[in-house]
XYZ file of C-alpha atoms in Angstrom:
650
model
C 3.442 10.008 -18.610
C 0.915 7.563 -17.227
C 1.213 5.693 -20.483
C 4.387 4.040 -21.619
C 4.724 5.553 -25.195
C 4.220 8.734 -26.867
C 4.053 8.978 -30.845
C 5.999 11.079 -32.942
C 4.193 14.118 -34.357
C 4.598 12.767 -37.899
C 2.952 9.935 -39.282
C 4.023 7.586 -42.064
C 1.398 5.234 -43.933
C 0.714 2.007 -42.148
C 0.061 -1.366 -43.577
C -3.157 -2.263 -41.631
C -4.233 -5.895 -41.633
C -6.916 -7.471 -43.820
C -9.674 -5.854 -41.608
C -8.929 -2.776 -43.546
C -10.855 -4.215 -46.573
C -13.991 -4.170 -44.500
C -13.455 -0.736 -43.126
C -14.842 2.454 -44.388
C -12.477 5.469 -45.395
C -13.361 7.446 -42.264
C -12.762 4.480 -40.132
C -9.299 3.855 -41.636
C -8.598 7.463 -41.250
C -9.698 7.328 -37.521
C -7.433 4.134 -36.961
C -4.506 6.355 -38.232
C -5.242 9.052 -35.686
C -5.844 6.547 -32.873
C -2.462 4.947 -33.724
C -0.697 8.214 -33.135
C -2.800 9.108 -30.057
C -4.690 11.992 -31.762
C -7.743 11.050 -29.861
C -10.106 14.036 -30.748
C -9.277 13.681 -34.419
C -9.789 9.857 -34.134
C -13.148 10.307 -32.575
C -14.276 12.766 -35.299
C -13.454 10.346 -37.990
C -14.987 7.346 -36.502
C -18.220 9.386 -35.833
C -18.262 10.543 -39.475
C -18.248 6.902 -40.482
C -21.699 5.545 -41.596
C -20.941 2.076 -39.919
C -18.076 0.965 -37.815
C -16.648 -2.573 -37.467
C -16.306 -3.947 -34.029
C -12.580 -3.246 -34.183
C -13.447 0.287 -35.039
C -15.962 0.598 -32.127
C -13.302 -0.645 -29.684
C -10.856 2.082 -31.006
C -13.669 4.763 -30.596
C -14.507 3.669 -27.086
C -10.863 3.598 -26.156
C -10.305 7.027 -27.679
C -13.136 8.376 -25.617
C -11.615 6.822 -22.497
C -8.192 8.400 -23.174
C -9.597 11.944 -23.050
C -11.837 11.347 -20.150
C -15.141 11.082 -21.961
C -16.236 7.972 -20.028
C -19.901 8.401 -20.509
C -19.531 8.264 -24.130
C -17.099 5.329 -23.825
C -19.539 3.481 -21.810
C -22.281 3.710 -24.524
C -19.787 2.334 -27.133
C -18.668 -0.562 -25.075
C -22.264 -1.451 -24.243
C -22.795 -1.718 -27.898
C -19.756 -3.977 -28.123
C -20.543 -6.417 -25.448
C -23.994 -6.868 -26.749
C -22.910 -7.604 -30.342
C -24.128 -10.759 -31.923
C -20.641 -12.118 -32.481
C -17.091 -11.175 -32.169
C -17.182 -10.177 -28.491
C -13.890 -10.668 -26.774
C -13.317 -11.452 -23.053
C -11.160 -8.072 -23.105
C -14.293 -6.257 -24.108
C -16.087 -7.209 -20.824
C -13.008 -6.178 -18.916
C -12.749 -2.764 -20.516
C -16.519 -2.126 -20.169
C -16.129 -3.041 -16.487
C -13.243 -0.464 -15.963
C -15.377 2.185 -17.711
C -18.254 1.420 -15.543
C -16.125 1.757 -12.429
C -14.866 5.135 -13.559
C -18.503 6.201 -13.990
C -19.357 4.954 -10.389
C -21.458 1.972 -11.707
C -19.871 -0.774 -9.368
C -22.573 -3.263 -9.550
C -22.694 -3.261 -13.276
C -19.027 -3.263 -13.415
C -18.764 -6.429 -11.219
C -21.355 -8.180 -13.302
C -19.074 -7.595 -16.366
C -16.129 -8.867 -14.463
C -18.068 -11.958 -13.585
C -18.425 -12.487 -17.333
C -14.798 -11.801 -17.919
C -13.705 -14.135 -15.176
C -15.943 -16.977 -16.662
C -14.567 -16.538 -20.082
C -10.951 -16.205 -19.091
C -10.555 -17.843 -15.564
C -6.756 -18.259 -15.727
C -6.143 -14.593 -16.306
C -4.401 -13.102 -13.390
C -6.860 -10.085 -13.418
C -9.757 -12.558 -13.235
C -8.035 -14.535 -10.473
C -7.465 -11.310 -8.378
C -10.998 -10.243 -8.830
C -12.340 -13.633 -7.826
C -10.152 -13.747 -4.752
C -10.851 -10.188 -3.608
C -14.350 -9.120 -4.833
C -15.758 -9.887 -1.289
C -13.512 -7.317 0.132
C -14.811 -4.465 -2.068
C -16.992 -2.924 0.594
C -13.970 -2.855 2.965
C -11.490 -1.013 0.629
C -14.152 1.284 -0.632
C -15.056 2.629 2.739
C -12.740 5.288 4.461
C -11.845 3.643 7.654
C -9.807 6.472 8.746
C -6.295 5.107 8.031
C -5.351 7.909 5.676
C -5.543 11.660 5.651
C -5.354 13.076 2.134
C -4.840 16.860 1.073
C -4.878 18.509 -2.241
C -1.740 20.641 -2.552
C -1.858 24.406 -3.567
C 0.753 24.161 -6.178
C -1.502 22.091 -8.636
C -2.496 23.699 -11.909
C -4.955 22.627 -14.702
C -1.951 21.069 -16.424
C -0.457 17.681 -15.498
C 1.293 17.738 -12.024
C 2.377 14.270 -10.841
C 5.259 11.911 -9.974
C 6.836 13.245 -6.833
C 10.200 12.127 -5.648
C 12.096 13.044 -2.476
C 15.186 15.200 -2.969
C 17.893 16.523 -0.525
C 17.208 19.485 1.707
C 13.629 18.754 2.306
C 12.660 19.216 -1.320
C 10.460 17.359 -3.819
C 10.927 17.022 -7.536
C 7.882 16.255 -9.842
C 6.818 16.374 -13.366
C 4.539 18.974 -14.952
C 3.270 20.243 -18.223
C 2.648 23.662 -16.864
C 5.203 25.374 -19.089
C 4.192 27.127 -22.180
C 5.348 25.493 -25.384
C 4.390 25.585 -29.155
C 4.756 21.980 -29.381
C 2.147 19.753 -27.779
C 1.639 16.283 -26.602
C -0.462 14.366 -29.199
C -2.788 12.503 -26.564
C -3.869 15.528 -24.496
C -2.882 18.721 -26.383
C -0.859 19.946 -23.402
C 2.794 21.138 -23.281
C 5.511 18.475 -22.898
C 6.611 17.532 -19.412
C 9.577 19.154 -17.508
C 10.832 18.483 -14.039
C 10.185 21.001 -11.267
C 11.487 21.141 -7.635
C 9.743 22.673 -4.592
C 10.585 23.182 -1.053
C 8.294 21.382 1.628
C 6.823 23.942 3.910
C 3.854 23.491 6.346
C 2.744 20.273 4.585
C 2.742 22.166 1.070
C 5.133 22.259 -1.867
C 6.207 25.858 -2.182
C 7.456 28.002 -5.160
C 8.125 25.349 -7.876
C 11.073 25.941 -10.119
C 12.453 24.219 -13.194
C 14.837 21.539 -11.946
C 17.920 21.811 -14.135
C 17.226 23.475 -17.605
C 19.760 21.212 -19.146
C 17.405 18.292 -18.573
C 14.793 19.923 -20.820
C 14.424 18.010 -24.078
C 12.202 18.544 -27.011
C 9.668 16.104 -25.537
C 8.728 14.707 -22.089
C 11.197 14.676 -19.160
C 10.237 13.239 -15.863
C 9.330 11.822 -13.297
C 12.757 11.338 -11.707
C 14.074 9.463 -8.617
C 17.137 10.094 -6.555
C 19.784 8.318 -4.518
C 19.479 9.285 -0.712
C 22.499 11.598 -0.835
C 21.007 13.421 -3.979
C 24.123 12.933 -6.303
C 22.633 10.263 -8.613
C 19.303 10.512 -10.391
C 17.264 8.439 -12.854
C 14.441 9.973 -14.781
C 12.058 9.142 -17.691
C 12.309 10.905 -20.916
C 11.115 10.127 -24.609
C 13.628 8.163 -26.434
C 14.078 10.858 -29.265
C 16.695 8.591 -30.798
C 14.331 5.941 -31.491
C 14.299 4.990 -35.268
C 12.012 2.077 -35.012
C 9.569 1.317 -37.936
C 6.556 1.935 -35.679
C 7.127 5.630 -35.669
C 6.277 5.638 -31.996
C 8.755 7.294 -29.674
C 8.811 5.023 -26.492
C 9.991 6.033 -23.042
C 13.530 5.538 -21.733
C 15.471 5.849 -18.604
C 18.378 8.270 -18.379
C 21.006 8.979 -15.616
C 22.822 11.913 -14.335
C 25.446 12.488 -11.546
C 25.787 15.569 -9.466
C 29.606 16.397 -9.383
C 31.533 19.628 -9.014
C 28.177 21.553 -8.139
C 26.411 20.605 -11.504
C 24.566 17.759 -13.107
C 26.359 15.719 -15.765
C 25.008 15.267 -19.168
C 22.289 12.695 -19.222
C 23.323 9.182 -20.200
C 20.967 6.493 -21.481
C 20.468 3.367 -19.493
C 21.898 0.190 -21.083
C 18.349 -1.408 -20.481
C 16.627 0.998 -22.885
C 14.969 -0.683 -25.912
C 14.088 1.437 -29.161
C 11.088 -0.951 -29.666
C 9.547 -0.844 -26.147
C 9.188 1.608 -23.242
C 11.332 1.718 -20.060
C 10.375 4.139 -17.577
C 9.295 5.192 -14.088
C 12.566 4.384 -12.363
C 12.707 4.209 -8.542
C 16.152 4.047 -7.020
C 16.863 2.475 -3.634
C 18.723 4.829 -1.042
C 22.207 3.707 -2.223
C 21.292 4.117 -5.987
C 22.447 0.496 -6.575
C 19.019 -1.045 -7.268
C 16.304 0.234 -9.501
C 12.654 -0.640 -9.826
C 11.055 0.248 -13.072
C 8.206 -0.236 -15.607
C 8.395 -1.781 -19.094
C 6.135 -3.250 -21.599
C 8.927 -5.323 -23.060
C 7.846 -8.779 -24.489
C 8.139 -11.746 -21.998
C 6.224 -10.104 -19.239
C 2.552 -10.920 -18.114
C 1.013 -8.356 -20.574
C 0.628 -4.665 -20.618
C 3.262 -2.911 -18.617
C 5.214 -4.877 -15.808
C 7.436 -4.108 -12.924
C 11.013 -4.954 -12.985
C 14.071 -4.738 -10.796
C 17.715 -4.444 -11.871
C 20.997 -3.886 -9.751
C 24.112 -2.079 -10.731
C 27.240 -4.513 -11.140
C 30.783 -3.715 -10.372
C 31.348 -2.029 -13.885
C 28.447 0.253 -13.189
C 26.099 -1.524 -15.628
C 22.555 -2.343 -14.824
C 22.041 -6.236 -14.812
C 19.336 -8.063 -16.728
C 15.878 -6.945 -15.597
C 14.042 -9.381 -13.107
C 10.418 -9.435 -13.661
C 8.756 -9.072 -10.282
C 6.448 -11.936 -11.106
C 2.648 -12.499 -10.877
C 2.689 -11.751 -7.164
C 2.796 -8.094 -8.442
C 2.131 -8.026 -12.209
C -0.898 -8.957 -14.237
C -2.016 -8.898 -17.887
C -2.913 -5.084 -17.185
C -0.615 -2.376 -16.403
C 1.536 -2.143 -13.149
C 3.521 1.107 -12.969
C 5.094 3.735 -10.579
C 6.993 1.510 -8.202
C 8.241 2.829 -4.906
C 10.101 0.979 -1.997
C 10.054 2.546 1.477
C 13.260 0.816 2.617
C 12.852 1.584 6.435
C 9.756 -0.460 6.844
C 10.204 -2.583 3.679
C 6.904 -1.327 2.259
C 6.468 -1.610 -1.541
C 4.035 0.492 -3.429
C 2.854 0.479 -6.885
C -0.076 1.327 -9.108
C -2.209 -1.124 -11.324
C -5.351 -1.239 -13.344
C -5.062 -5.099 -13.529
C -5.695 -5.861 -9.809
C -9.203 -5.565 -8.564
C -9.767 -2.023 -7.400
C -12.166 1.064 -7.457
C -11.270 2.146 -10.915
C -8.594 3.211 -13.167
C -5.119 2.907 -11.770
C -5.303 1.909 -8.005
C -2.485 2.099 -5.364
C -1.252 -1.267 -3.987
C 0.730 -2.063 -0.964
C 2.737 -5.055 -0.009
C 5.733 -6.043 2.322
C 8.977 -7.042 1.030
C 9.700 -10.833 2.009
C 13.190 -12.105 1.381
C 13.824 -11.672 -2.367
C 10.187 -11.338 -3.143
C 6.950 -9.892 -1.754
C 4.247 -10.738 0.713
C 0.583 -10.606 -0.037
C -0.607 -7.553 -2.025
C -3.642 -5.495 -0.797
C -5.438 -2.515 -2.112
C -4.621 0.548 -0.302
C -8.347 1.522 -0.258
C -10.274 4.783 0.154
C -9.385 7.610 0.258
C -6.124 6.958 -1.215
C -7.867 5.270 -4.037
C -11.035 6.336 -5.933
C -12.939 5.449 -9.174
C -10.324 7.532 -11.008
C -6.653 7.179 -11.591
C -4.658 7.149 -8.327
C -0.919 6.548 -8.879
C 2.719 7.492 -8.212
C 2.723 6.921 -4.303
C 5.841 7.648 -2.288
C 6.240 7.608 1.499
C 8.612 8.490 4.318
C 8.903 5.812 6.890
C 10.274 8.250 9.461
C 7.312 10.657 9.370
C 4.582 8.207 7.958
C 3.740 10.953 5.372
C 3.943 10.828 1.673
C 2.561 12.007 -1.835
C 0.548 10.499 -4.525
C -1.099 11.726 -7.709
C -4.660 11.467 -8.852
C -7.029 12.966 -11.607
C -9.979 12.490 -9.209
C -12.868 14.989 -9.121
C -12.210 18.040 -7.062
C -8.750 18.830 -8.236
C -7.300 21.641 -10.163
C -7.711 19.783 -13.466
C -5.864 16.773 -15.076
C -3.301 14.942 -12.816
C -2.813 16.618 -9.430
C -0.448 16.043 -6.478
C -1.824 15.065 -3.036
C -0.192 14.681 0.197
C -1.110 11.701 2.477
C -0.754 10.906 6.164
C -0.586 7.314 7.082
C -2.395 7.525 10.474
C -1.747 3.939 11.302
C 1.850 4.074 10.149
C 3.344 2.144 7.232
C 2.966 -1.243 8.920
C 1.278 -3.411 6.351
C 0.996 -6.455 8.469
C -2.200 -7.292 10.417
C -2.223 -6.486 14.262
C -3.567 -9.330 16.493
C -4.838 -7.909 19.734
C -6.459 -9.828 22.579
C -6.654 -10.589 26.233
C -5.982 -13.599 28.458
C -9.232 -14.328 30.028
C -10.839 -16.759 32.311
C -14.160 -18.541 31.879
C -16.086 -15.775 33.592
C -14.588 -13.130 31.315
C -12.156 -11.622 33.898
C -8.562 -10.910 32.873
C -5.647 -13.058 33.674
C -2.434 -11.005 34.070
C 1.111 -12.612 33.607
C -0.099 -15.218 31.202
C 2.482 -16.654 28.835
C 1.043 -16.231 25.241
C 2.525 -17.882 22.263
C 1.751 -16.961 18.531
C 2.156 -20.023 16.005
C 1.665 -20.407 12.362
C -0.691 -22.890 10.766
C 2.249 -25.467 10.785
C 2.777 -25.132 14.511
C 5.958 -23.004 14.203
C 6.389 -20.492 16.897
C 6.281 -16.794 15.439
C 6.457 -14.872 18.824
C 5.968 -15.004 22.567
C 5.163 -12.661 25.391
C 3.924 -12.473 29.032
C 1.043 -10.383 29.595
C 1.223 -7.451 32.058
C -1.399 -6.451 34.628
C -4.107 -5.588 31.956
C -3.735 -9.222 30.489
C -3.427 -7.629 27.045
C -1.180 -8.821 24.122
C -0.326 -7.558 20.655
C 1.242 -9.282 17.793
C 1.927 -8.504 14.207
C 1.505 -11.087 11.369
C 1.626 -11.172 7.612
C -1.583 -10.875 5.397
C -3.611 -13.858 4.428
C -2.410 -16.335 7.107
C -3.925 -18.729 9.631
C -2.683 -18.571 13.089
C -3.101 -20.114 16.584
C -2.509 -18.561 19.999
C -1.780 -20.627 22.948
C -1.826 -19.416 26.701
C -0.239 -20.983 29.627
C -0.400 -20.050 33.449
C 0.012 -21.898 36.729
C -3.171 -23.236 38.189
C -4.842 -22.886 34.786
C -5.388 -25.279 31.910
C -3.821 -24.451 28.639
C -6.035 -22.160 26.491
C -6.010 -21.625 22.723
C -7.597 -19.727 19.993
C -7.322 -19.684 16.270
C -7.773 -16.788 13.668
C -6.679 -15.691 10.285
C -5.707 -12.410 8.476
C -7.534 -12.940 5.231
C -9.960 -10.096 5.683
C -9.663 -6.433 5.038
C -9.600 -5.409 8.813
C -6.101 -4.387 9.849
C -6.775 -5.396 13.516
C -7.776 -8.990 14.306
C -9.323 -9.218 17.891
C -8.691 -12.690 19.312
C -8.886 -13.639 23.064
C -7.486 -16.682 24.697
C -9.580 -18.269 27.462
C -8.037 -20.410 30.151
C -9.983 -22.304 32.858
C -8.829 -22.875 36.456
C -8.152 -26.481 37.092
C -10.876 -26.790 39.565
C -13.284 -25.310 37.119
C -12.383 -27.893 34.644
C -12.990 -30.744 37.059
C -16.452 -29.069 38.110
C -17.477 -28.754 34.345
C -16.678 -32.365 33.538
C -18.559 -33.568 36.554
C -21.633 -31.421 35.374
C -21.351 -32.802 31.874
C -21.337 -36.418 33.144
C -24.304 -35.667 35.491
C -26.279 -34.132 32.695
C -25.562 -37.251 30.371
C -26.667 -39.605 33.099
C -29.782 -37.546 33.538
C -30.640 -37.974 29.998
C -31.078 -41.577 30.799
C -28.873 -43.052 28.093
C -25.971 -45.361 28.670
C -22.699 -43.315 28.712
C -20.816 -45.843 26.743
C -23.358 -45.740 23.975
C -23.227 -41.859 23.825
C -19.479 -42.129 23.555
C -19.735 -44.582 20.643
C -21.404 -41.889 18.477
C -18.454 -41.308 16.286
C -18.178 -38.951 13.289
C -18.533 -40.382 9.787
C -16.231 -39.277 6.917
C -16.453 -38.696 3.043
C -14.166 -38.813 0.101
C -13.330 -35.636 -1.623
C -16.342 -33.962 -3.451
C -18.420 -37.056 -2.341
C -21.638 -37.453 -0.243
C -22.125 -41.130 -0.589
C -21.556 -43.418 2.438
C -18.240 -45.380 2.916
C -18.563 -49.006 4.291
C -17.262 -47.884 7.749
C -19.978 -45.040 7.825
C -22.592 -47.581 7.313
C -21.282 -49.522 10.184
C -21.395 -46.454 12.465
C -24.916 -45.417 11.220
C -26.140 -49.073 11.996
C -24.888 -48.547 15.598
C -26.895 -45.189 15.865
C -30.101 -46.915 14.428
C -29.775 -49.564 17.202
C -29.302 -47.019 19.900
C -32.248 -44.842 18.738
C -34.522 -47.968 18.640
C -33.587 -49.072 22.007
C -34.304 -45.564 23.145
C -37.575 -44.610 21.413
C -37.599 -40.937 22.804
C -33.963 -40.202 21.995
C -33.439 -37.151 19.520
C -30.238 -36.603 17.562
C -28.970 -33.537 15.677
C -26.529 -34.143 12.752
C -24.168 -31.542 11.474
C -22.295 -32.119 8.110
C -19.062 -30.187 6.945
C -16.750 -29.944 4.222
C -13.098 -29.138 3.790
C -12.070 -25.600 2.303
C -11.521 -26.609 -1.291
C -14.080 -25.407 -3.912
C -16.054 -22.272 -3.301
C -18.084 -21.467 -0.085
C -21.317 -21.566 -2.112
C -20.518 -25.066 -3.518
C -19.284 -26.430 -0.242
C -22.650 -25.374 1.362
C -24.441 -27.483 -1.118
C -22.137 -30.449 -0.712
C -22.504 -30.227 3.000
C -26.342 -30.274 2.698
C -26.026 -33.557 0.799
C -23.617 -34.943 3.357
C -26.327 -34.163 6.015
C -29.197 -35.425 3.875
C -27.788 -38.962 3.011
C -27.113 -40.286 6.627
C -30.375 -38.656 7.838
C -32.373 -40.519 5.366
C -30.577 -43.680 6.140
C -31.320 -43.561 9.826
C -34.877 -42.202 9.397
C -35.869 -45.183 7.071
C -34.776 -47.545 9.974
C -36.125 -46.064 13.021
C -39.585 -45.400 14.738
C -40.576 -41.729 14.726
C -38.243 -40.627 11.939
C -38.456 -36.966 12.920
C -36.284 -37.622 15.961
C -33.215 -37.189 13.873
C -32.586 -34.077 11.701
C -29.641 -32.964 9.806
C -28.071 -29.759 8.518
C -25.110 -28.743 6.422
C -22.565 -26.110 7.474
C -20.328 -26.070 4.557
C -16.621 -25.102 5.420
C -17.651 -22.925 8.392
C -16.006 -25.034 11.122
C -12.520 -26.249 9.843
C -10.663 -28.329 12.457
C -7.135 -27.754 11.236
C -6.911 -24.045 9.974
C -6.837 -25.306 6.481
C -8.542 -22.353 4.871
C -7.965 -22.001 1.061
C -10.793 -19.688 -0.015
C -10.170 -17.797 -3.415
C -6.392 -17.269 -4.290
C -5.235 -18.721 -0.835
C -3.332 -21.796 -1.188
C -3.557 -24.187 1.794
C -0.476 -26.185 2.856
C -2.529 -28.803 4.759
C -2.111 -32.421 4.093
C -4.762 -34.729 2.656
C -5.025 -36.191 6.147
C -5.952 -32.756 7.500
C -8.497 -32.152 4.820
C -10.040 -35.554 5.627
C -10.811 -34.518 9.272
C -13.029 -31.674 7.872
C -15.000 -33.887 5.477
C -17.260 -35.137 8.254
C -20.608 -35.525 9.777
C -21.176 -35.155 13.517
C -23.712 -36.498 15.790
C -25.160 -34.869 19.139
C -27.724 -36.417 21.335
C -29.993 -33.483 22.373
C -32.621 -35.470 24.306
C -33.182 -38.975 25.724
């Protein structure tokens, strides 16, 4: 049950909108089949129509996608996005998702570019823009996971694992033989099965409690740590809503006196909307789940509820746009030992279909979300992750190529553990590259707050952990050395950030200063004049000269005319706001304007040259690329909007 609703097998006539007047008889027939997810029948009806409306083509493309005919879906979506009128932003997104599944990533990203341009405030568009540069990283297997296809899989649906007592795992499967079939895929309805874990495999699956088998789908499930309380998904067969669609619902059962109680419906169930994929915490008192109820961000969202003193589940709390998008977010799982939260999404930027995403809990919320990457994710649907923080092993489900057919269960080993934070590794070093043991190292955040400290041992090495998408600073202290520092960030895909801290012996500092002064004197210029070459600054998004900048440039003109062989290099920069591409253009302008001013006022104008460097040399760790929001003040940003001058020759 990757989808959040299953239609009834009966169908009552629908009152379609005014578009029905423009549709052929076969297209209307296809719409009825598509509504109840009889996809093969829908496709046949649509293809029998002489001509389809754009809406009919959308339903035909979606029907192809639902039964895994993605090549055919791609052809129809291509027709849709190239239509002369009526193309929607969502068409570009759906086309991109189909292209990904077909392995055409470059074309998919071109389509996502169009989607983002048409709908820039969409959370899916923002996530794509923020993370598209990381695609190569999470599409490459960097050795952090080991996955294995399990022997128990069949050509039916096998997915949705959950830990159960006695080293067992419960999962959902349509492997049973039944006269009644699911409309969407023609397979038997889901039941819950239990298997023992042995040598990394799930052995000898058996039906988990025949009393749980209803006329429709049952599973997946989740259990409290002691195995006495369970929550599971089943079709809400009591649904009498007018739409004639049987949504999903959550049911509970308690193990007492060596038997499971009769399933009871959760008070959060809604006959008009789906509620499913429950995931219980160890004590069974907090539940994460999925719902497509109104009021979310779109599609299916993830929610949290806690059990009150009366045993009722409290009003659901949407997990917010840190997790949810306008797409579908499903299959939540919290590994409590490490505070690692897993879920699946097709709304966040990924490799295709549903991808698995990971983040850390942070207080009542969550830290930065990142794509789990290859080989946990593929261009197909990858979902339903669970993990054991004690063994760093777990399971997930996928319909990827190479399985037994349909959804299969895979095991995964987290070779780097479940630590989702980035690791900072480095050495305290001297100016000649040798290690400095017993150095006191401090890790600070971008506000200067101390996060951690340690004293290096004989190998001079240090290791820290820090959250994703953060700027940081390292400071080093040791007697007879000057203080050293280094800056870095955790915005990239790499899980290890290597950053060394260099300290200088105090006598080395004195020698370096003496050498620098000697060199300046040898150039022949007056030291006072050199020190007067101050930076000039700019207003936000501007390249024109301020009055104080003109005053500074006038000084430089005077110095250069007094020293006719002097050569100066000019470097211009921006703060982090706007894109890197835009900032490069802006910095080029900030180099060109003062260069032109000076060249027009000195002899041999080629003696001064300027170049823009964009936001490549930020002075205050004020990075804010993509979705990163900087907390720097305007005064901090002002220091970055500058042009620097260096005398390279007298």
